[in-house]
Short mmCIF file of C-alpha atoms in Angstrom, two decimals:
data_model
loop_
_atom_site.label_atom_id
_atom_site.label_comp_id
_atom_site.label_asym_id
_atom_site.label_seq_id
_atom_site.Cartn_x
_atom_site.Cartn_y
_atom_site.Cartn_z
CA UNK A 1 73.53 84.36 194.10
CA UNK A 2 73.45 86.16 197.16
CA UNK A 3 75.48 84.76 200.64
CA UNK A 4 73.21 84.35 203.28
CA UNK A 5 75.85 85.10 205.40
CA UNK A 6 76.31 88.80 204.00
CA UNK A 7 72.60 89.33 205.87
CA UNK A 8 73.61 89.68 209.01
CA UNK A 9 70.40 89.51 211.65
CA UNK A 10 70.60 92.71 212.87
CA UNK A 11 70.07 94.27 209.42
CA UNK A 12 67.11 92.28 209.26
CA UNK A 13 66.17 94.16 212.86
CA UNK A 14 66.58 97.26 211.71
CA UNK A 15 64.46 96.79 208.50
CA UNK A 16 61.56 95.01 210.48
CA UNK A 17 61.93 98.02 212.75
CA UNK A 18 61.32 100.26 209.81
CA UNK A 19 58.76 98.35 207.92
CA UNK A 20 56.44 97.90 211.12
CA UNK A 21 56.78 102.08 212.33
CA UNK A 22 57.08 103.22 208.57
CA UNK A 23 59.14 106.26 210.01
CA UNK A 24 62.19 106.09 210.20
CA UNK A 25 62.83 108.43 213.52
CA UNK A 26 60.43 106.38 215.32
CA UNK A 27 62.18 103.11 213.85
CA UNK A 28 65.80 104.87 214.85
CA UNK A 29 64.62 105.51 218.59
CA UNK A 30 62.82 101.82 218.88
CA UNK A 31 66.89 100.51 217.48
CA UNK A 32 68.57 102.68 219.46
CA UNK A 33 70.47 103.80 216.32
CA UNK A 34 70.81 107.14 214.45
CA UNK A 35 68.06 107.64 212.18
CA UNK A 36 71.35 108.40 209.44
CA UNK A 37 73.14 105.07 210.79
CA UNK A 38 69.90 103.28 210.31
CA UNK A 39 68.96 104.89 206.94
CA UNK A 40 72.89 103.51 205.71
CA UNK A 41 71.90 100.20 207.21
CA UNK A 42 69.07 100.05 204.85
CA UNK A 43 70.28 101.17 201.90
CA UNK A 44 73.23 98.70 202.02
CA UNK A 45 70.48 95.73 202.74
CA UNK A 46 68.79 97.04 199.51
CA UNK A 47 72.55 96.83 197.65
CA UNK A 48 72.60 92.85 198.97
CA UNK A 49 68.89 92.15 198.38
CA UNK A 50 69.18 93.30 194.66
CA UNK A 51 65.64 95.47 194.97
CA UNK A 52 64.47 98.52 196.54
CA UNK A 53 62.64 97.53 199.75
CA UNK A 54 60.94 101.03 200.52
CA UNK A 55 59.77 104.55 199.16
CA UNK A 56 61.30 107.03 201.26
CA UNK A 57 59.56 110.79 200.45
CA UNK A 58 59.82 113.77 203.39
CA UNK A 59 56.37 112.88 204.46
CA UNK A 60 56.07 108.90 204.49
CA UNK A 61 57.58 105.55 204.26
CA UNK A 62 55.57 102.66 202.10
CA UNK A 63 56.93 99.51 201.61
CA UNK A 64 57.10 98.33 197.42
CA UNK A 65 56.07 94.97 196.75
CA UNK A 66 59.54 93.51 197.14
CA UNK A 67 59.58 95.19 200.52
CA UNK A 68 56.65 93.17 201.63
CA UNK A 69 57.70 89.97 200.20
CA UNK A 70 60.78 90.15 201.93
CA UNK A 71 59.14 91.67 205.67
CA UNK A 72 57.36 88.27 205.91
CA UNK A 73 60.58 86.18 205.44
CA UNK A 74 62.74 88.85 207.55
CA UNK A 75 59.85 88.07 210.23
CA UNK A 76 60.54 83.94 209.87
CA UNK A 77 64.23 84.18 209.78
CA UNK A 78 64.49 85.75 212.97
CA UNK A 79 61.79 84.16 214.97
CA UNK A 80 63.40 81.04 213.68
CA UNK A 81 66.59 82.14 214.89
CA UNK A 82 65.02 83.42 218.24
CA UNK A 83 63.62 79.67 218.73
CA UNK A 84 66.95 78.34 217.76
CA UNK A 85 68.67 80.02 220.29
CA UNK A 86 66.19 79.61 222.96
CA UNK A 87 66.55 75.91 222.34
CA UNK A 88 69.95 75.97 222.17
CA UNK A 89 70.12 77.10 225.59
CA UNK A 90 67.45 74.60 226.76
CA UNK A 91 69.46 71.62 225.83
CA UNK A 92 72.24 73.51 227.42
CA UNK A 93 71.02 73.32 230.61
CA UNK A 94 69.43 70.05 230.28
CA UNK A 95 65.84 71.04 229.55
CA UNK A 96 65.35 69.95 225.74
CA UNK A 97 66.86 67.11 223.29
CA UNK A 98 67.03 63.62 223.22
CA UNK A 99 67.77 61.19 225.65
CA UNK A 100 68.64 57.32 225.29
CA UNK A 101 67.97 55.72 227.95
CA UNK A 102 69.05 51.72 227.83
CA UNK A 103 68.72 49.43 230.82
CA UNK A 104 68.80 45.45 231.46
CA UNK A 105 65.89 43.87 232.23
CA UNK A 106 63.58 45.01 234.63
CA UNK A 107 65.48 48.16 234.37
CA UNK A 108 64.95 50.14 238.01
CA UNK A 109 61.98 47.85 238.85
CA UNK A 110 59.18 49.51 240.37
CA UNK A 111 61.11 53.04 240.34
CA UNK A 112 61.44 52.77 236.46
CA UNK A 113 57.65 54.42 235.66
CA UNK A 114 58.13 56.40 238.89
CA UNK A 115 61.00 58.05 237.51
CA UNK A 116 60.32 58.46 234.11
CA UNK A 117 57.12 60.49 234.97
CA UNK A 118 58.60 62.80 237.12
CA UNK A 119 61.32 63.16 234.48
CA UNK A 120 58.46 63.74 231.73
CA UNK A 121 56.72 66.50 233.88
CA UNK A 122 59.74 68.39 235.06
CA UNK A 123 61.30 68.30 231.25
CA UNK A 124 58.54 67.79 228.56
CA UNK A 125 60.73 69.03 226.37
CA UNK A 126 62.92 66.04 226.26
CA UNK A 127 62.06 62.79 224.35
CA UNK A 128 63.64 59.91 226.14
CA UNK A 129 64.10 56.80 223.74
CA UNK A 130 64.39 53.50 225.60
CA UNK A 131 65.39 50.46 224.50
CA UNK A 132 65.98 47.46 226.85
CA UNK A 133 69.80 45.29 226.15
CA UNK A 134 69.93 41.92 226.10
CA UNK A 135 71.65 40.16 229.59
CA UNK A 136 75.10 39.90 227.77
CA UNK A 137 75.63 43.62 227.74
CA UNK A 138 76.30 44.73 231.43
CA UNK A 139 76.57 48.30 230.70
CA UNK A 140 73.31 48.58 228.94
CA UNK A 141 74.37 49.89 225.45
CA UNK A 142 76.89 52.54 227.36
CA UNK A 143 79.66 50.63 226.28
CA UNK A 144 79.20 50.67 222.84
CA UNK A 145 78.11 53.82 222.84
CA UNK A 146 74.47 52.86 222.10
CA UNK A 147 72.70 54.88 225.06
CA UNK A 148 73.84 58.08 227.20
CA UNK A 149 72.63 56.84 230.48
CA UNK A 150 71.27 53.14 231.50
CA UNK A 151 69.90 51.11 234.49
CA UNK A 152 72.42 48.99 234.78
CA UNK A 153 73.24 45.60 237.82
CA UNK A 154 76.29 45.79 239.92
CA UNK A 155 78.82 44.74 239.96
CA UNK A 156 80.70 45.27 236.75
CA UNK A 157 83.42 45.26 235.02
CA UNK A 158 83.39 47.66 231.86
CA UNK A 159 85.93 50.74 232.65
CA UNK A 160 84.90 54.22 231.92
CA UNK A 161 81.54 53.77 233.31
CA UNK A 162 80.33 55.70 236.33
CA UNK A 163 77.38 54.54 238.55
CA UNK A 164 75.07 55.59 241.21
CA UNK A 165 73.58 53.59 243.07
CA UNK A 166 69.64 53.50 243.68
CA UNK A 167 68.77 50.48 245.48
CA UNK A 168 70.58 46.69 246.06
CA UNK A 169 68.01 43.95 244.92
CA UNK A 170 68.19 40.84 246.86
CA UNK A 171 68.89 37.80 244.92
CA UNK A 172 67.63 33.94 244.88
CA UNK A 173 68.62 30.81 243.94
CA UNK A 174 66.24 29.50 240.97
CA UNK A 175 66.05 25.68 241.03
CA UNK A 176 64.14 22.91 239.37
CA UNK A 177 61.17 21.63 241.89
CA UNK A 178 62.98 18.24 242.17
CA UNK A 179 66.51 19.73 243.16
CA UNK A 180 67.76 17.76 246.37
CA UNK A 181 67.81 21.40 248.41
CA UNK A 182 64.62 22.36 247.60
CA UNK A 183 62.44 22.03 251.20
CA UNK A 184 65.33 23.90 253.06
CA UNK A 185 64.65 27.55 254.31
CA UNK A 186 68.04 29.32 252.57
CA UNK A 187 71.20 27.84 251.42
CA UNK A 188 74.57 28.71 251.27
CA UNK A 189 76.87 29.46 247.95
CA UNK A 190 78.57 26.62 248.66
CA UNK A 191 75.78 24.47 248.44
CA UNK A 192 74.95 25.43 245.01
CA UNK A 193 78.56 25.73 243.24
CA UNK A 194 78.11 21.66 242.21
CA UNK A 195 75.38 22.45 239.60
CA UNK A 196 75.52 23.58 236.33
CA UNK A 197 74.42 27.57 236.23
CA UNK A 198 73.11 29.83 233.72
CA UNK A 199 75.09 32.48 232.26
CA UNK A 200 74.57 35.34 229.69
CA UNK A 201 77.62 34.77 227.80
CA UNK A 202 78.82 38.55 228.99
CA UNK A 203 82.06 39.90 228.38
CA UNK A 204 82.37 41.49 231.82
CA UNK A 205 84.22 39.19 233.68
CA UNK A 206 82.97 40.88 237.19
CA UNK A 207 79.49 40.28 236.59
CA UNK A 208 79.73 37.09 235.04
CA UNK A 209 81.20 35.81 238.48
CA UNK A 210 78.83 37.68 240.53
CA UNK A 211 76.05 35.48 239.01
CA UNK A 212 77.75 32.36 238.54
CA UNK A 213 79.14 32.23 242.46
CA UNK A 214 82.33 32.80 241.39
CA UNK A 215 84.19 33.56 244.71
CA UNK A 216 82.59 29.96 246.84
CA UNK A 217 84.14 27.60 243.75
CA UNK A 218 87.35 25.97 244.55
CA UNK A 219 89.31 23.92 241.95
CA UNK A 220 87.06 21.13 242.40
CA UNK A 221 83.58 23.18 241.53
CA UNK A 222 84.99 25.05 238.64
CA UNK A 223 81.61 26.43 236.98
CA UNK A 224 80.11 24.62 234.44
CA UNK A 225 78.20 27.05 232.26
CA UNK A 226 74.99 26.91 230.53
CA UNK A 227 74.04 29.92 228.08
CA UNK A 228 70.87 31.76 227.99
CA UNK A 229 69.80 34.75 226.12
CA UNK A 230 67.08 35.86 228.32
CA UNK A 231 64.95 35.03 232.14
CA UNK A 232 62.67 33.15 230.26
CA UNK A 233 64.78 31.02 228.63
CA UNK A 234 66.81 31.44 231.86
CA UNK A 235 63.33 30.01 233.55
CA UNK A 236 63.19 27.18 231.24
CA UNK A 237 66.31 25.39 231.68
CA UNK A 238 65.97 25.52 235.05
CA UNK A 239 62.96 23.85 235.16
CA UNK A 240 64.09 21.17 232.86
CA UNK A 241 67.10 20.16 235.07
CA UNK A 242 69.63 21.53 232.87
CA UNK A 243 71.02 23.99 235.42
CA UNK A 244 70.14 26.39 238.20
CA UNK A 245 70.40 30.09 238.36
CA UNK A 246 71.32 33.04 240.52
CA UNK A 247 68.54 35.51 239.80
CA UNK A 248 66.89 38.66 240.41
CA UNK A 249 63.99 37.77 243.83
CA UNK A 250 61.86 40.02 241.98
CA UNK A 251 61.39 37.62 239.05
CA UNK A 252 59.15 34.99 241.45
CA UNK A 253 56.46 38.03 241.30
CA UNK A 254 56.38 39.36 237.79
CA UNK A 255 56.13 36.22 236.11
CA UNK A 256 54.52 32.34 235.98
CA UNK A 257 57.38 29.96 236.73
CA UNK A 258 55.95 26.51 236.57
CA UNK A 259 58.91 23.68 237.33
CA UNK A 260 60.88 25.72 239.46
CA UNK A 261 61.60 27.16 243.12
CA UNK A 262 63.42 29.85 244.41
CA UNK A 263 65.79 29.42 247.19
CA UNK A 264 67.52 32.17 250.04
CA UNK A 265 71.24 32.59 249.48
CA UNK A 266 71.78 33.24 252.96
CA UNK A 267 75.62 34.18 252.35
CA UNK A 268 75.40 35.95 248.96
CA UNK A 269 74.81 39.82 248.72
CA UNK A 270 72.28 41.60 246.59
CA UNK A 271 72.75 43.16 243.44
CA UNK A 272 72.81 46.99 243.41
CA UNK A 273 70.34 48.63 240.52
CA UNK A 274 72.36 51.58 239.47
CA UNK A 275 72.28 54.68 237.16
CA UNK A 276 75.64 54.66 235.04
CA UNK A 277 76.83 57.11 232.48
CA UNK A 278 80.03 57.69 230.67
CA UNK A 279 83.33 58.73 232.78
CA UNK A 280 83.39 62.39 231.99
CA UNK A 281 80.90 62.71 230.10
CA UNK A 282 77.86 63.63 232.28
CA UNK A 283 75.97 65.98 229.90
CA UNK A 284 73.07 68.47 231.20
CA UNK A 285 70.30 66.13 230.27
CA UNK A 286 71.99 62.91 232.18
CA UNK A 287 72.97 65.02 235.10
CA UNK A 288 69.28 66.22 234.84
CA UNK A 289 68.02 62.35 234.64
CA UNK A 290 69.98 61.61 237.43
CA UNK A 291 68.98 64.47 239.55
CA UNK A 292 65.33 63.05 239.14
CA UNK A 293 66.40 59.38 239.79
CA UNK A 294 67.89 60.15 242.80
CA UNK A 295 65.18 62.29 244.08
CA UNK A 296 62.71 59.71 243.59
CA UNK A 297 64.72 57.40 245.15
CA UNK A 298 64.64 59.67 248.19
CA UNK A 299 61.06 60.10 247.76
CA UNK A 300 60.05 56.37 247.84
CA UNK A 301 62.10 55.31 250.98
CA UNK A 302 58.97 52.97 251.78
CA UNK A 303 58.81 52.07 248.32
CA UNK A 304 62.56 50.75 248.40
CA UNK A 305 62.53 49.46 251.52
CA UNK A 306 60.09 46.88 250.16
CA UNK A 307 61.71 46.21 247.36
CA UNK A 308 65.71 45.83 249.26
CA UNK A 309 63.37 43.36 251.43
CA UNK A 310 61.09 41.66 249.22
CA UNK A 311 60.98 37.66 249.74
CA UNK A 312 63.65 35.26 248.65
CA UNK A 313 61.74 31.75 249.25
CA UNK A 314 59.13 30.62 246.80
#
């Protein structure tokens, strides 16, 4: 059986040369080649082909039956290989492959379908596959390796994850409508640390006290945690008196929240929505999906104004 490998693609070249100018001193000039060299180049594809591809005579060139069979699949192999190549350098340089793309919820809020059709029209190329993590996983899927890039909430804690920052979302206090402190205009961390709170069971120990208020407890206001596995289950034991939560503001416009209000932490920062990747790993197509992110970041400034300002009292 023959090795592939023994065809080499410039053989191929030279024969397409010669089938398409049947001559072969037109066929040596187009090659660049001596028509001799190029004649020896033939004969020896013949020798690895196992059949005679063309009837030479001192007036013509024909190609025999075998010789035609054989132009057609010279033709596919290298146009194949031509379109390999050329996509080979595409994803080199960011322009072609797959992306996965995994963020929490709400991923980059109002940017998210801003950003992914810019990103579709400058690189239709690339497919982007998203797929949303639950609130445990901080990192989006980066850390286990399940995504390349992810809209991810600061802070964390996972190592070997860098981050860029788009925007910091302001965040609320979600209570149930017959919490003592509901009727006041904000509130302090302080004021909340005596409740029960929601957490997402996360491993990252940074973002876990971000949300629970870690840094106003004392000894005496040690959290007392109650697990949820998403904001609407986050929503409903709030609203049964089973805990409060420290929460995204943008959740009191994108969903129905009967049984609960939403207080002003008037001491407690925001939470920055960031782009993260892996540490040293930032390959053409996420420095390309950054590139857009941050450029329609730049783009929106009115856009993220409103949303770094949004309302925190519902």
């Amino acid at each position: 059986m023959l090795n592939p490998i023994e065809i080499n693609t410039r053989k191929l070249g030279y024969f397409v040369a010669v089938a398409e100018e049947l001559h072969f001193s037109k066929a040596a000039e187009r090659v660049h080649l001596a028509q001799q060299a190029l004649s020896r180049q033939i004969k020896e594809l013949e020798n690895l082909v196992g059949a005679k591809l063309l009837e030479r005579t001192t007036r013509k060139v024909t190609l025999t039956p075998a010789g035609e069979a054989f132009l057609a699949g010279a033709r596919t192999a290298l146009a194949a290989l031509d379109e390999a190549a050329s996509a080979a350098r595409r994803a080199a340089r960011g322009l072609a492959g797959t992306l996965r793309l995994g963020y929490v919820p709400g991923a980059a809020l109002e940017l998210t379908p801003l950003i992914l059709a810019e990103f579709a029209e400058r690189h239709p190329a690339v497919v982007v596959e998203m797929q949303e993590f639950p609130v445990h996983d901080s990192s989006a899927g980066l850390a286990s390796g399940a995504a390349d890039v992810a809209f991810v909430r600061l802070p964390k804690g996972i190592p070997n994850i860098e981050t860029e920052v788009l925007f910091v979302d302001p965040v609320v206090a979600m209570v149930p409508n017959s919490h003592h402190l509901v009727g006041r205009g904000s509130v302090s961390a302080k004021d909340l640390v005596s409740d029960p709170i929601t957490n997402g069971d996360t491993v990252d120990e940074a973002y876990r006290a971000f949300w629970c208020l870690e840094a106003a407890r004392d000894e005496s206001t040690k959290a007392r945690l109650v697990p949820i596995t998403s904001i609407t289950e986050e929503a409903q034991v709030v609203a049964a008196g089973a805990a409060i939560a420290v929460t995204s503001a943008v959740v009191m416009n994108f969903m129905p929240l009967p049984g609960v209000r939403f207080l002003a932490i008037n001491d407690w920062p925001g939470s920055a929505i960031a782009l993260g990747w892996h540490r040293g790993e930032r390959s053409p197509l996420v420095a390309q999906f950054l590139e857009v992110a941050l450029s329609v970041r730049d783009r929106e400034s009115e856009l993220v104004h409103t949303m770094e300002n949004r309302p925190t009292t519902a």
